[in-house]
mmCIF file of C-alpha atoms in Angstrom:
data_model
loop_
_atom_site.group_PDB
_atom_site.id
_atom_site.type_symbol
_atom_site.label_atom_id
_atom_site.label_comp_id
_atom_site.label_asym_id
_atom_site.label_seq_id
_atom_site.Cartn_x
_atom_site.Cartn_y
_atom_site.Cartn_z
ATOM 1 C CA MET V 1 -32.958 49.437 50.021
ATOM 2 C CA ALA V 2 -34.673 48.142 53.165
ATOM 3 C CA SER V 3 -34.001 44.478 53.744
ATOM 4 C CA GLY V 4 -37.708 43.598 53.731
ATOM 5 C CA HIS V 5 -38.076 44.948 50.169
ATOM 6 C CA ARG V 6 -35.498 42.689 48.562
ATOM 7 C CA SER V 7 -37.159 40.319 46.107
ATOM 8 C CA ILE V 8 -36.463 36.732 47.159
ATOM 9 C CA LEU V 9 -37.481 33.574 45.308
ATOM 10 C CA ILE V 10 -37.368 30.205 47.084
ATOM 11 C CA ALA V 11 -37.531 27.225 44.742
ATOM 12 C CA GLY V 12 -38.842 24.227 46.668
ATOM 13 C CA ALA V 13 -41.500 24.019 49.395
ATOM 14 C CA GLY V 14 -40.211 21.036 51.311
ATOM 15 C CA THR V 15 -38.958 21.417 54.877
ATOM 16 C CA THR V 16 -35.880 23.414 53.780
ATOM 17 C CA GLY V 17 -37.739 25.879 51.556
ATOM 18 C CA LEU V 18 -40.614 26.320 54.009
ATOM 19 C CA THR V 19 -38.177 26.973 56.865
ATOM 20 C CA ALA V 20 -36.305 29.556 54.772
ATOM 21 C CA ALA V 21 -39.602 31.280 53.936
ATOM 22 C CA LEU V 22 -40.771 31.255 57.564
ATOM 23 C CA GLU V 23 -37.461 32.528 58.956
ATOM 24 C CA LEU V 24 -37.396 35.332 56.363
ATOM 25 C CA ALA V 25 -41.071 36.203 56.881
ATOM 26 C CA ARG V 26 -40.766 36.533 60.646
ATOM 27 C CA ARG V 27 -37.913 38.990 60.039
ATOM 28 C CA GLY V 28 -40.056 41.188 57.804
ATOM 29 C CA HIS V 29 -39.299 39.829 54.342
ATOM 30 C CA VAL V 30 -41.983 38.728 51.896
ATOM 31 C CA PRO V 31 -40.395 35.818 50.015
ATOM 32 C CA ARG V 32 -42.020 34.109 47.062
ATOM 33 C CA ILE V 33 -41.971 30.309 47.339
ATOM 34 C CA ILE V 34 -42.771 27.856 44.550
ATOM 35 C CA ASP V 35 -42.858 24.070 44.160
ATOM 36 C CA GLY V 36 -43.556 21.691 41.304
ATOM 37 C CA ASP V 37 -45.694 19.358 43.416
ATOM 38 C CA ALA V 38 -49.410 19.816 44.069
ATOM 39 C CA GLY V 39 -48.908 20.119 47.834
ATOM 40 C CA PRO V 40 -46.814 18.858 50.759
ATOM 41 C CA VAL V 41 -45.519 15.278 51.004
ATOM 42 C CA PRO V 42 -48.359 12.747 51.583
ATOM 43 C CA LEU V 43 -48.494 11.942 55.299
ATOM 44 C CA ALA V 44 -48.057 8.212 54.734
ATOM 45 C CA GLU V 45 -45.105 8.601 52.333
ATOM 46 C CA SER V 46 -42.553 10.572 54.334
ATOM 47 C CA ARG V 47 -38.945 9.393 54.018
ATOM 48 C CA ALA V 48 -37.583 11.738 56.688
ATOM 49 C CA LEU V 49 -38.637 11.145 60.305
ATOM 50 C CA GLY V 50 -35.994 12.300 62.774
ATOM 51 C CA ILE V 51 -36.064 15.815 64.232
ATOM 52 C CA ASN V 52 -33.040 16.555 66.371
ATOM 53 C CA ALA V 53 -32.486 18.913 69.284
ATOM 54 C CA ARG V 54 -30.638 21.451 67.127
ATOM 55 C CA THR V 55 -33.652 21.720 64.798
ATOM 56 C CA LEU V 56 -36.018 22.188 67.743
ATOM 57 C CA THR V 57 -33.749 24.998 68.971
ATOM 58 C CA LEU V 58 -33.724 26.625 65.521
ATOM 59 C CA LEU V 59 -37.516 26.400 65.157
ATOM 60 C CA SER V 60 -38.227 27.642 68.687
ATOM 61 C CA PRO V 61 -38.429 31.397 67.821
ATOM 62 C CA SER V 62 -41.212 30.673 65.298
ATOM 63 C CA ARG V 63 -42.989 28.372 67.816
ATOM 64 C CA VAL V 64 -42.933 25.461 65.338
ATOM 65 C CA SER V 65 -41.005 23.462 67.951
ATOM 66 C CA ASP V 66 -43.956 23.620 70.347
ATOM 67 C CA ALA V 67 -46.225 22.152 67.673
ATOM 68 C CA ILE V 68 -43.685 19.437 66.776
ATOM 69 C CA LEU V 69 -43.319 18.360 70.403
ATOM 70 C CA GLN V 70 -47.090 17.950 70.725
ATOM 71 C CA GLU V 71 -47.196 15.499 67.799
ATOM 72 C CA ALA V 72 -43.792 13.775 67.724
ATOM 73 C CA GLN V 73 -42.723 10.455 69.249
ATOM 74 C CA ARG V 74 -39.983 11.159 71.811
ATOM 75 C CA ILE V 75 -37.050 8.773 71.582
ATOM 76 C CA ALA V 76 -35.582 7.841 74.968
ATOM 77 C CA HIS V 77 -33.253 5.013 73.885
ATOM 78 C CA PHE V 78 -31.119 4.040 70.909
ATOM 79 C CA ARG V 79 -30.354 0.324 70.868
ATOM 80 C CA ILE V 80 -28.030 -1.843 68.797
ATOM 81 C CA VAL V 81 -28.723 -5.582 68.814
ATOM 82 C CA SER V 82 -26.805 -8.440 67.187
ATOM 83 C CA GLY V 83 -28.755 -11.689 67.202
ATOM 84 C CA ASN V 84 -30.185 -11.862 70.708
ATOM 85 C CA ARG V 85 -27.295 -9.853 72.170
ATOM 86 C CA LEU V 86 -27.723 -6.211 73.170
ATOM 87 C CA LEU V 87 -24.550 -4.437 72.014
ATOM 88 C CA ALA V 88 -25.552 -0.953 73.122
ATOM 89 C CA ASP V 89 -28.378 0.954 74.789
ATOM 90 C CA VAL V 90 -27.845 4.724 74.770
ATOM 91 C CA ASP V 91 -30.126 6.989 76.791
ATOM 92 C CA THR V 92 -30.875 9.834 74.362
ATOM 93 C CA THR V 93 -32.504 12.032 77.020
ATOM 94 C CA THR V 94 -29.208 12.807 78.783
ATOM 95 C CA VAL V 95 -28.099 15.567 76.412
ATOM 96 C CA PRO V 96 -27.907 19.068 77.926
ATOM 97 C CA GLY V 97 -30.549 21.651 77.117
ATOM 98 C CA PRO V 98 -34.352 21.624 76.964
ATOM 99 C CA TYR V 99 -34.762 18.850 74.355
ATOM 100 C CA SER V 100 -33.914 15.158 74.189
ATOM 101 C CA ALA V 101 -31.573 14.215 71.347
ATOM 102 C CA ILE V 102 -34.198 13.195 68.804
ATOM 103 C CA GLN V 103 -37.937 13.039 68.152
ATOM 104 C CA MET V 104 -39.752 11.177 65.382
ATOM 105 C CA LEU V 105 -42.364 12.882 63.214
ATOM 106 C CA ALA V 106 -43.192 12.168 59.572
ATOM 107 C CA GLN V 107 -41.833 14.815 57.196
ATOM 108 C CA GLY V 108 -45.344 15.419 55.851
ATOM 109 C CA HIS V 109 -46.499 16.449 59.356
ATOM 110 C CA THR V 110 -43.507 18.754 59.803
ATOM 111 C CA GLU V 111 -44.196 20.404 56.438
ATOM 112 C CA ARG V 112 -47.830 21.021 57.416
ATOM 113 C CA LEU V 113 -46.785 22.587 60.728
ATOM 114 C CA LEU V 114 -44.380 24.900 58.872
ATOM 115 C CA LEU V 115 -47.099 25.767 56.341
ATOM 116 C CA GLY V 116 -49.479 26.659 59.177
ATOM 117 C CA LYS V 117 -46.994 29.063 60.780
ATOM 118 C CA LEU V 118 -46.072 30.533 57.372
ATOM 119 C CA SER V 119 -49.743 31.322 56.686
ATOM 120 C CA ASP V 120 -49.701 33.589 59.772
ATOM 121 C CA PHE V 121 -47.430 35.855 57.687
ATOM 122 C CA GLU V 122 -49.733 35.587 54.648
ATOM 123 C CA VAL V 123 -47.088 33.716 52.666
ATOM 124 C CA ALA V 124 -48.191 30.581 50.795
ATOM 125 C CA PRO V 125 -46.380 28.363 48.289
ATOM 126 C CA GLU V 126 -47.305 28.589 44.631
ATOM 127 C CA TRP V 127 -47.830 24.878 43.925
ATOM 128 C CA GLN V 128 -47.307 23.230 40.531
ATOM 129 C CA THR V 129 -44.957 26.054 39.596
ATOM 130 C CA VAL V 130 -41.418 25.207 38.500
ATOM 131 C CA VAL V 131 -38.163 26.919 37.637
ATOM 132 C CA GLU V 132 -37.396 26.449 33.947
ATOM 133 C CA THR V 133 -34.221 28.544 33.696
ATOM 134 C CA VAL V 134 -31.994 30.792 35.794
ATOM 135 C CA SER V 135 -29.701 33.297 34.087
ATOM 136 C CA ARG V 136 -25.972 32.706 34.287
ATOM 137 C CA ASP V 137 -25.687 36.300 35.549
ATOM 138 C CA THR V 138 -26.118 35.422 39.206
ATOM 139 C CA SER V 139 -25.642 38.997 40.473
ATOM 140 C CA LYS V 140 -29.280 39.757 39.529
ATOM 141 C CA PRO V 141 -30.776 36.365 38.674
ATOM 142 C CA ARG V 142 -33.449 36.312 35.973
ATOM 143 C CA VAL V 143 -35.739 33.329 36.452
ATOM 144 C CA THR V 144 -38.233 31.776 34.055
ATOM 145 C CA LEU V 145 -41.142 30.059 35.797
ATOM 146 C CA ARG V 146 -43.743 27.690 34.344
ATOM 147 C CA LYS V 147 -47.132 27.931 36.046
ATOM 148 C CA PRO V 148 -49.886 25.316 36.508
ATOM 149 C CA ASP V 149 -51.777 26.487 33.417
ATOM 150 C CA GLY V 150 -48.648 26.144 31.263
ATOM 151 C CA SER V 151 -48.009 29.875 31.012
ATOM 152 C CA VAL V 152 -44.480 31.225 31.454
ATOM 153 C CA GLU V 153 -43.356 34.141 33.627
ATOM 154 C CA THR V 154 -39.923 35.766 33.593
ATOM 155 C CA ALA V 155 -38.852 37.863 36.576
ATOM 156 C CA ASP V 156 -35.694 39.299 38.125
ATOM 157 C CA PHE V 157 -34.891 38.634 41.783
ATOM 158 C CA ASP V 158 -32.353 40.046 44.221
ATOM 159 C CA ILE V 159 -31.865 36.577 45.729
ATOM 160 C CA VAL V 160 -32.732 33.049 44.569
ATOM 161 C CA ILE V 161 -32.650 30.125 47.012
ATOM 162 C CA GLY V 162 -32.462 26.668 45.472
ATOM 163 C CA ALA V 163 -34.165 24.335 47.953
ATOM 164 C CA ASP V 164 -35.445 22.170 45.124
ATOM 165 C CA GLY V 165 -33.942 18.825 46.066
ATOM 166 C CA ALA V 166 -31.220 16.484 44.863
ATOM 167 C CA HIS V 167 -32.099 17.046 41.190
ATOM 168 C CA SER V 168 -32.114 20.832 41.699
ATOM 169 C CA THR V 169 -32.944 22.817 38.562
ATOM 170 C CA VAL V 170 -31.477 25.929 40.190
ATOM 171 C CA ARG V 171 -28.138 24.224 40.854
ATOM 172 C CA LYS V 172 -27.920 22.846 37.304
ATOM 173 C CA ALA V 173 -29.027 26.138 35.719
ATOM 174 C CA VAL V 174 -26.174 28.127 37.250
ATOM 175 C CA GLY V 175 -23.638 25.393 36.497
ATOM 176 C CA ILE V 176 -22.717 24.192 39.998
ATOM 177 C CA ASP V 177 -21.338 20.628 40.045
ATOM 178 C CA PHE V 178 -22.709 17.926 42.382
ATOM 179 C CA PRO V 179 -19.891 15.378 42.676
ATOM 180 C CA GLY V 180 -20.017 12.256 44.805
ATOM 181 C CA GLN V 181 -20.780 8.559 44.728
ATOM 182 C CA ALA V 182 -23.585 6.056 45.218
ATOM 183 C CA LEU V 183 -23.378 3.049 47.535
ATOM 184 C CA GLU V 184 -23.562 -0.322 45.843
ATOM 185 C CA SER V 185 -26.416 -1.548 48.013
ATOM 186 C CA SER V 186 -30.030 -0.439 48.045
ATOM 187 C CA PHE V 187 -32.087 0.261 51.153
ATOM 188 C CA TYR V 188 -35.661 -0.916 51.632
ATOM 189 C CA LEU V 189 -38.350 0.337 53.984
ATOM 190 C CA ALA V 190 -41.845 -0.651 55.054
ATOM 191 C CA ASP V 191 -44.283 0.964 57.486
ATOM 192 C CA PHE V 192 -46.739 -1.192 59.475
ATOM 193 C CA ARG V 193 -49.755 -0.128 61.506
ATOM 194 C CA TYR V 194 -50.565 -2.307 64.524
ATOM 195 C CA GLY V 195 -53.902 -3.299 65.994
ATOM 196 C CA GLU V 196 -52.833 -2.330 69.504
ATOM 197 C CA PRO V 197 -50.405 0.186 71.068
ATOM 198 C CA VAL V 198 -46.671 -0.481 70.615
ATOM 199 C CA ASP V 199 -43.605 0.937 72.383
ATOM 200 C CA THR V 200 -42.500 3.979 70.368
ATOM 201 C CA GLY V 201 -39.897 5.237 72.838
ATOM 202 C CA PHE V 202 -36.823 3.718 71.201
ATOM 203 C CA VAL V 203 -34.971 3.219 67.933
ATOM 204 C CA GLU V 204 -33.349 -0.160 67.381
ATOM 205 C CA ILE V 205 -30.785 -1.390 64.874
ATOM 206 C CA ASN V 206 -30.758 -5.187 64.574
ATOM 207 C CA LEU V 207 -27.492 -6.347 62.993
ATOM 208 C CA LEU V 208 -28.084 -9.585 61.095
ATOM 209 C CA ASP V 209 -24.451 -9.933 59.963
ATOM 210 C CA PRO V 210 -24.496 -9.327 57.081
ATOM 211 C CA GLY V 211 -27.340 -6.885 56.709
ATOM 212 C CA MET V 212 -29.466 -4.991 59.190
ATOM 213 C CA ILE V 213 -33.036 -4.083 60.057
ATOM 214 C CA GLY V 214 -33.762 -0.792 61.779
ATOM 215 C CA ARG V 215 -36.957 -0.180 63.757
ATOM 216 C CA LEU V 216 -38.212 3.422 64.070
ATOM 217 C CA PRO V 217 -41.528 4.782 65.346
ATOM 218 C CA VAL V 218 -43.628 6.867 62.929
ATOM 219 C CA THR V 219 -46.776 7.435 65.030
ATOM 220 C CA HIS V 220 -48.189 5.883 68.229
ATOM 221 C CA ASP V 221 -49.303 2.799 66.261
ATOM 222 C CA VAL V 222 -47.046 2.778 63.159
ATOM 223 C CA LEU V 223 -43.459 1.476 63.042
ATOM 224 C CA ARG V 224 -41.005 1.761 60.168
ATOM 225 C CA TYR V 225 -38.532 -0.974 59.327
ATOM 226 C CA ILE V 226 -35.549 -0.080 57.152
ATOM 227 C CA SER V 227 -33.098 -2.646 55.832
ATOM 228 C CA THR V 228 -30.305 -3.498 53.443
ATOM 229 C CA LEU V 229 -31.966 -6.861 52.677
ATOM 230 C CA PRO V 230 -34.593 -7.244 49.909
ATOM 231 C CA ASP V 231 -36.365 -10.028 51.872
ATOM 232 C CA PHE V 232 -36.310 -8.175 55.191
ATOM 233 C CA GLU V 233 -40.087 -8.179 55.677
ATOM 234 C CA SER V 234 -40.043 -11.925 56.287
ATOM 235 C CA ARG V 235 -37.472 -11.408 59.078
ATOM 236 C CA ILE V 236 -39.336 -8.715 61.051
ATOM 237 C CA ARG V 237 -40.326 -9.651 64.589
ATOM 238 C CA HIS V 238 -43.556 -7.693 64.917
ATOM 239 C CA PRO V 239 -44.357 -6.486 68.456
ATOM 240 C CA ALA V 240 -48.138 -6.793 67.975
ATOM 241 C CA ARG V 241 -50.809 -7.836 65.475
ATOM 242 C CA VAL V 242 -50.298 -6.134 62.090
ATOM 243 C CA ALA V 243 -53.415 -4.212 61.050
ATOM 244 C CA GLU V 244 -52.052 -2.749 57.827
ATOM 245 C CA ARG V 245 -48.907 -2.443 55.710
ATOM 246 C CA VAL V 246 -49.093 1.313 55.193
ATOM 247 C CA TRP V 247 -46.277 2.039 52.745
ATOM 248 C CA ALA V 248 -43.138 0.504 51.278
ATOM 249 C CA SER V 249 -40.312 1.937 49.207
ATOM 250 C CA ASP V 250 -36.684 1.406 48.268
ATOM 251 C CA PHE V 251 -33.828 3.749 47.446
ATOM 252 C CA ARG V 252 -30.133 3.975 46.682
ATOM 253 C CA ILE V 253 -27.902 5.983 48.997
ATOM 254 C CA HIS V 254 -25.749 8.718 47.472
ATOM 255 C CA PHE V 255 -23.107 10.856 49.114
ATOM 256 C CA ARG V 256 -22.881 14.106 47.138
ATOM 257 C CA ARG V 257 -22.025 17.714 47.925
ATOM 258 C CA ALA V 258 -22.329 20.774 45.707
ATOM 259 C CA SER V 259 -18.942 22.161 44.694
ATOM 260 C CA GLU V 260 -20.275 25.603 45.773
ATOM 261 C CA MET V 261 -23.197 26.406 48.090
ATOM 262 C CA ALA V 262 -23.550 29.871 46.570
ATOM 263 C CA ARG V 263 -22.787 31.633 43.327
ATOM 264 C CA GLY V 264 -23.478 35.355 43.210
ATOM 265 C CA ASN V 265 -26.960 35.840 44.630
ATOM 266 C CA VAL V 266 -28.020 32.239 44.050
ATOM 267 C CA PHE V 267 -27.835 30.040 47.166
ATOM 268 C CA LEU V 268 -28.310 26.295 47.631
ATOM 269 C CA ALA V 269 -29.788 24.676 50.723
ATOM 270 C CA GLY V 270 -30.845 21.193 51.810
ATOM 271 C CA ASP V 271 -30.732 18.312 49.321
ATOM 272 C CA ALA V 272 -29.907 20.717 46.497
ATOM 273 C CA ALA V 273 -26.551 21.272 48.240
ATOM 274 C CA HIS V 274 -25.855 17.877 49.870
ATOM 275 C CA ILE V 275 -27.287 14.372 50.058
ATOM 276 C CA HIS V 276 -26.166 11.438 52.179
ATOM 277 C CA SER V 277 -27.267 8.325 54.038
ATOM 278 C CA PRO V 278 -30.279 8.490 56.395
ATOM 279 C CA ALA V 279 -28.085 6.938 59.123
ATOM 280 C CA GLY V 280 -28.128 9.326 62.071
ATOM 281 C CA ALA V 281 -31.269 11.108 60.779
ATOM 282 C CA ARG V 282 -29.300 14.188 59.687
ATOM 283 C CA GLY V 283 -30.639 14.991 56.199
ATOM 284 C CA MET V 284 -33.820 16.986 56.857
ATOM 285 C CA ASN V 285 -32.230 18.561 59.936
ATOM 286 C CA LEU V 286 -29.185 19.777 58.029
ATOM 287 C CA GLY V 287 -31.434 21.368 55.392
ATOM 288 C CA ILE V 288 -33.457 23.175 58.064
ATOM 289 C CA GLU V 289 -30.181 24.372 59.567
ATOM 290 C CA ASP V 290 -29.044 25.697 56.154
ATOM 291 C CA ALA V 291 -32.340 27.558 55.784
ATOM 292 C CA CYS V 292 -32.155 29.180 59.217
ATOM 293 C CA TRP V 293 -28.576 30.342 58.753
ATOM 294 C CA LEU V 294 -29.266 31.698 55.264
ATOM 295 C CA ALA V 295 -32.369 33.623 56.384
ATOM 296 C CA TRP V 296 -30.446 35.168 59.284
ATOM 297 C CA LEU V 297 -27.494 36.129 57.080
ATOM 298 C CA ILE V 298 -29.784 37.666 54.437
ATOM 299 C CA SER V 299 -31.473 39.744 57.134
ATOM 300 C CA GLU V 300 -28.079 40.871 58.394
ATOM 301 C CA GLY V 301 -26.889 41.707 54.874
ATOM 302 C CA ARG V 302 -24.164 39.071 55.301
ATOM 303 C CA GLU V 303 -25.321 36.413 52.834
ATOM 304 C CA ARG V 304 -21.866 36.396 51.217
ATOM 305 C CA GLU V 305 -20.670 34.491 54.326
ATOM 306 C CA TYR V 306 -23.184 31.656 53.863
ATOM 307 C CA ALA V 307 -21.027 29.143 51.994
ATOM 308 C CA ALA V 308 -18.024 29.564 54.300
ATOM 309 C CA LEU V 309 -20.210 29.189 57.407
ATOM 310 C CA ARG V 310 -22.148 26.150 56.175
ATOM 311 C CA MET V 311 -19.459 24.037 54.489
ATOM 312 C CA PRO V 312 -17.845 22.878 57.783
ATOM 313 C CA ALA V 313 -21.242 21.657 59.043
ATOM 314 C CA VAL V 314 -21.921 19.813 55.786
ATOM 315 C CA THR V 315 -18.467 18.200 55.899
ATOM 316 C CA THR V 316 -19.036 17.077 59.513
ATOM 317 C CA VAL V 317 -22.405 15.497 58.746
ATOM 318 C CA LEU V 318 -21.315 13.749 55.530
ATOM 319 C CA LYS V 319 -18.349 12.242 57.367
ATOM 320 C CA GLN V 320 -20.501 11.102 60.297
ATOM 321 C CA THR V 321 -23.245 9.547 58.164
ATOM 322 C CA HIS V 322 -20.644 7.775 56.010
ATOM 323 C CA GLN V 323 -19.048 6.242 59.107
ATOM 324 C CA LEU V 324 -22.409 5.158 60.563
ATOM 325 C CA THR V 325 -23.479 3.659 57.233
ATOM 326 C CA SER V 326 -20.204 1.740 56.934
ATOM 327 C CA LEU V 327 -20.743 0.422 60.458
ATOM 328 C CA ILE V 328 -24.206 -1.013 59.736
ATOM 329 C CA THR V 329 -23.573 -2.329 56.200
ATOM 330 C CA MET V 330 -20.471 -4.454 56.908
ATOM 331 C CA GLU V 331 -20.239 -7.830 55.167
ATOM 332 C CA ASN V 332 -16.699 -8.991 56.004
ATOM 333 C CA PRO V 333 -16.970 -11.525 58.893
ATOM 334 C CA MET V 334 -13.720 -10.362 60.519
ATOM 335 C CA ALA V 335 -14.768 -6.704 60.433
ATOM 336 C CA ILE V 336 -18.201 -7.640 61.828
ATOM 337 C CA ALA V 337 -16.601 -9.540 64.719
ATOM 338 C CA VAL V 338 -14.345 -6.588 65.564
ATOM 339 C CA ARG V 339 -17.274 -4.148 65.403
ATOM 340 C CA ASN V 340 -19.441 -6.313 67.652
ATOM 341 C CA LEU V 341 -16.660 -6.381 70.243
ATOM 342 C CA ALA V 342 -15.725 -2.714 69.905
ATOM 343 C CA VAL V 343 -19.176 -1.077 69.987
ATOM 344 C CA PRO V 344 -20.171 -2.149 73.540
ATOM 345 C CA PHE V 345 -16.683 -1.295 74.822
ATOM 346 C CA LEU V 346 -16.624 2.172 73.221
ATOM 347 C CA LEU V 347 -20.126 3.071 74.376
ATOM 348 C CA ARG V 348 -19.132 2.386 77.981
ATOM 349 C CA ILE V 349 -16.669 5.293 77.671
ATOM 350 C CA PRO V 350 -18.574 8.462 78.700
ATOM 351 C CA ALA V 351 -16.676 10.754 76.299
ATOM 352 C CA PHE V 352 -17.410 8.487 73.315
ATOM 353 C CA ARG V 353 -21.077 8.172 74.277
ATOM 354 C CA GLN V 354 -21.407 11.942 74.622
ATOM 355 C CA LYS V 355 -19.760 12.492 71.223
ATOM 356 C CA LEU V 356 -22.265 10.117 69.620
ATOM 357 C CA LEU V 357 -25.148 11.910 71.352
ATOM 358 C CA ARG V 358 -23.852 15.314 70.260
ATOM 359 C CA GLY V 359 -24.005 14.088 66.675
ATOM 360 C CA VAL V 360 -27.498 12.608 67.003
ATOM 361 C CA SER V 361 -28.650 15.865 68.666
ATOM 362 C CA GLY V 362 -27.124 17.973 65.889
ATOM 363 C CA TYR V 363 -24.962 19.829 68.418
ATOM 364 C CA ASP V 364 -21.751 19.035 66.511
ATOM 365 C CA THR V 365 -22.309 21.970 64.127
ATOM 366 C CA GLN V 366 -21.981 25.694 64.805
ATOM 367 C CA SER V 367 -24.394 27.140 67.368
ATOM 368 C CA PRO V 368 -26.869 29.762 66.037
ATOM 369 C CA PRO V 369 -25.703 33.171 67.344
ATOM 370 C CA TRP V 370 -29.175 34.745 66.975
ATOM 371 C CA ILE V 371 -30.736 32.452 69.620
ATOM 372 C CA ALA V 372 -29.741 33.357 73.183
ATOM 373 C CA GLY V 373 -28.439 30.383 75.174
ATOM 374 C CA ALA V 374 -28.442 27.986 72.201
ATOM 375 C CA LEU V 375 -26.123 24.990 72.607
#
């Protein structure tokens, strides 16, 4: 059977599912992609922002990277502040290769750019369509779908990709466990639009000891503040006149990883396979990476290698985000004092600084062999 004629269902049309569909489509496949929502994430309600250099490399063959770079806020500096003291200022443009370490663009924008490129291949998500069941026989998965009008369709697929988020129906249906733990503390965020231009060229973590407030650009006039403190909004030092409080939300952080990333011809990618802290901006990027690897392996007839190739990357990222989260959520005064002494010292060591930048860039996972010259 020619590879392009294999029937492929992608459950989930977020960034992971859309990337999988696009990477398959540009290789000649015609995947079917479904999602329970009515459309992409609302532009003003995007949790994920960071797009790293690895993702830009992966999305360069489809030309999505060009579109991202036209709209994204380029980050030139990553700063850590404690009180009025600058603990660290890392230049994020010094990484090798064509891209700086990280750009900021709301997930809703990224999804719309992926949708636009996908439409060039005449593939479009079936919105308000959900997976109800997946057969336990994962060698030729039989899937029951519920459509917007309430009708039910049952179909067999050669391959099913579960990109349907942390509460993945696909993962639960085939009986894959999702062990892990939740952090005790909650995180809070708020986005503010300003009446005049603000500096969007840096990310800053302000350590309040205990607690923190992070500042991240969303657009040229919107900044996001993320914190471990419920009353953080009263502590924000706004850089200009606030025109509007655009959006606010809160969430608990979980560290979980699927016990298997594949079972038979059912594959998990993105949040369906792993969730972790937003520290380091790795979540959306890791899902896009999963999708690109899986699409390539399917096209090569090597999808059986997917789990073994992806698990090391997932392990690396979960470990890194756990360490970064521990660093910014410290409450013990002695540990805080040690950290505030150690961070400036360590970041003066070139090798340490480069290791941190490799992580932020996403270059600490395996390089994609299908892209010539990829780092």
